[in-house]
Amino acid sequence: MAGPRVVIIGAGVVGAALADELSARGWTEVTVVDQGPLPATGGSSSHAPGLVFQANPSKTMTELARYTVEKLCSLDVDGQPCFLQVGGLEVATTPERVTELHRRHGWLTAWGVDSRILTADECVEKHPLVNPDRVLAGLHIPTDGLAKAVLAVEAQIRRATERGVTFLARHEVLDILRTEGEVTGVRTDQGDLEAEIVVCCAGIWGPRIARMVGMNLPLTPLAHQLAWTGPVPALAGQTEEAVRPILRHQDADLYYRDRHDTLGIGYYGHRPMPISADEILSLDEADAMPSVLKFTEDDFADAWTETQSLLPATKDAKVEEGINGLFSFTTDGLPLLGESPDVKGFWVAEAVWVTHSAGVGRAVAEWLVDGHCSSFDLHECDVNRFEPHQLSPEYVLARDCQNFVEVYDILHPLQPSGDPRPIRTSPFHTRQQELGAVFLEANGWERPHWYESNAVLVEGRSIVTPNDWAARYWSPIVGAEAQVTRETVALYDMTALKRLEVSGRGAADFLERLCTGKVAKSVGSVTYTLLLDHDGGIRSDITVARLAPDVFQVGANGNLDLDWFTRHLPADGTVQVRDITPGTCCIGLWGPLARDVLQPLTDEDFSATGLKYFRAKRAHIGSVPVTAMRLSYVGELGWELYTTADLGQKLWDTLWRAAKPLGGIAAGRGAFNSLRLEKGYRSFGTDMTYEHDPYEAGVGFAVKADKEDFIGKAALERRKADVRRKLTCLTIDDPRAVVMGKEPVYDGERAVGYVTSAAFGHTIGKGIAYAWLPADLATPGTPLRIGYFDQLVEAVVAEEPLFDPAMSRLRG
């Protein structure tokens, strides 16, 4: 037997996959427990319809699905296949959905999955039951299909068992045993099981299990309707279970699958039906299985009417059976993976549907065995990504239900979230409302994207109006605010960016160990640096300001940075890390007249030599004490000015009164994004993630190779010699061809990469798109094309930065 003692709670598609993947990597001292019988345990896996569609705006989710398809295609149980690769077909019955299918085709192409847009006639050829009078177009994915979930569980149980894994059916988990913040085992109704690692794969019961260690999972079980017709005469004589593609009619929140001469019909168009994990019936109490609730016919009425219209052959059949089956939903529609922040050794792999199950099994197995996941970028799936308010019961229920309602909706990348709003507002919120701010939300923060008070600035300016899709949640005011920032000065609300304080006598050594750059420099220094994982991948890019010998302020990207710091704290108590974001605020004062605004308000020297680029100091701006940092993410002269939340409005008013006579404005995130792309500044989570290293991402300058050591250094040295892809700047001459991100990039007819961030550069007069490309195509002047819906947009690789390459404006 090898590896630590592991107990996996839940033997559904995720638990079985994890046991299989762990044992394949040599960890065989693994026990899997489930309250139900094997292999049909009574959870979501046991009733799942099995449709696997790989199209997803998330590259990670598509890759998890692709691995699931590949693995399940290789499995069988006594000759019975675990996957029926009949393909997938999404049909459009409205012009808006046709456009959306082109966008989805772009995602699949960008992520390397073969697909094709079909005409209406071709859709009928693929699925002859479809009404040709209803369908306008379709998206066909040949590798999609039907996962036989219970068979997949059985196949993976058999493989893991052969390697020594133990599976225990009908064992109810009563508690998680732990000592001094570490798990030691699992208590069941049939005895205790020792463990150094416990992984919760309990699905809809996940919140209940996690609560045993004080962990709050933002997961809600919701009922989803699945009905089966009786025999459909048009399918009479079909001996194979499935011969037609799985079918999605997303305009009506419907999907369909074959089952011999009958059809399965899934429906998301009904009212949300949430249930608490504590309310789910036990195995003995449930009529069929705990995850199956009584079918509510009234909720299905519209679905059946629409089905008979789209598939006229069903008029000769009846709905003979149905269930309201429970599935897991989360606040952002993504899985919950990773280790508890408070109890060492307690892991979760939750909110995972059959579609992504085998991929998640592999990802978590790699994470456990190797200490990091090498096959998938998991930053958007990490269970520790949430801010505290995102774990509140009210928030979780509202957003989980919203995600159920929107599961098949056409969603714009900037589409505002629903209730509850507002949640987090900066101290400047009242002043921003007075200026007509148009707010969008991010991590709970209300962030101005532009100000209607600046509408007068548009007149007389050449502001390009983008195409219809890019023009949603946009205004020409965005362009005016960007141009005025470069002409005079603007106030930007930067409060939403996470701020951490690292302090204590061990703080400098602690940060040196985690950061690629040298941060233990003189008091007042500010360093742009990276956090790497042990494989050399970028975990985050941060700024570190040394404000006192033992006090550092870190400009971070989110809660995962706080989690990373916390996990690496020394045990001797010499370092403390705390999130200071809620009690502080920040204004970015940027533009060529920024010094003219600031200097008269203070006795401190803010000249080019008085506070040099990437330096910080304490000062008073009027009556407000601030920490001023000489840096700018829009590429202009200026400072980030931090103060406490109680003094925020006073700081805004003081700066506003001084800026207004000089033509100063307040500017929003729309202008900010345009300006930062002109300057070539990367955004973690969008332009670069865990799967990329600094040299690929163009931030190798933040790595000080002569440092004695830092996390990821050894791996990075190996990766440096083999850079095969690069984050590359493209420009687009067509002023209306503004792309949005996640589009495929073509070299001739060959898809070679994908767009990360994009915007129109309002002061350079070109569209900008950053994209991941093969290194041999990242040469300035290389012509390429970007797939944007059903168009191909001409683009060219450009030298970066596009604006002020000499850095004269920043350093002036």
mmCIF file of C-alpha atoms in Angstrom, residues 8 10-23 32 71 149 152-158 160 165 167 201 357 361:
data_model
loop_
_atom_site.group_PDB
_atom_site.id
_atom_site.type_symbol
_atom_site.label_atom_id
_atom_site.label_comp_id
_atom_site.label_asym_id
_atom_site.label_seq_id
_atom_site.Cartn_x
_atom_site.Cartn_y
_atom_site.Cartn_z
ATOM 1 C CA ILE A 8 -13.379 9.863 -0.029
ATOM 2 C CA GLY A 10 -19.277 9.848 -1.918
ATOM 3 C CA ALA A 11 -19.022 7.122 -4.560
ATOM 4 C CA GLY A 12 -20.784 8.917 -7.399
ATOM 5 C CA VAL A 13 -19.114 9.912 -10.651
ATOM 6 C CA VAL A 14 -16.699 12.283 -8.884
ATOM 7 C CA GLY A 15 -15.722 10.070 -5.955
ATOM 8 C CA ALA A 16 -15.260 7.018 -8.182
ATOM 9 C CA ALA A 17 -13.190 9.031 -10.679
ATOM 10 C CA LEU A 18 -10.998 10.438 -7.914
ATOM 11 C CA ALA A 19 -10.390 6.985 -6.430
ATOM 12 C CA ASP A 20 -9.455 5.677 -9.870
ATOM 13 C CA GLU A 21 -7.109 8.577 -10.612
ATOM 14 C CA LEU A 22 -5.449 8.481 -7.177
ATOM 15 C CA SER A 23 -4.822 4.749 -7.356
ATOM 16 C CA VAL A 32 -14.470 5.400 -0.422
ATOM 17 C CA LYS A 71 -11.747 8.727 -20.451
ATOM 18 C CA ALA A 149 -23.095 7.556 -15.333
ATOM 19 C CA ALA A 152 -18.927 4.822 -15.416
ATOM 20 C CA VAL A 153 -19.057 4.622 -11.633
ATOM 21 C CA GLU A 154 -18.931 0.837 -11.765
ATOM 22 C CA ALA A 155 -16.068 0.762 -14.263
ATOM 23 C CA GLN A 156 -13.941 3.124 -12.188
ATOM 24 C CA ILE A 157 -14.789 1.278 -8.971
ATOM 25 C CA ARG A 158 -13.557 -1.946 -10.557
ATOM 26 C CA ALA A 160 -9.612 1.271 -8.356
ATOM 27 C CA VAL A 165 -8.877 0.840 -3.041
ATOM 28 C CA PHE A 167 -15.290 0.843 -1.283
ATOM 29 C CA CYS A 201 -17.439 14.309 -3.023
ATOM 30 C CA SER A 357 -16.525 14.410 -13.513
ATOM 31 C CA GLY A 361 -11.108 13.417 -10.674
#
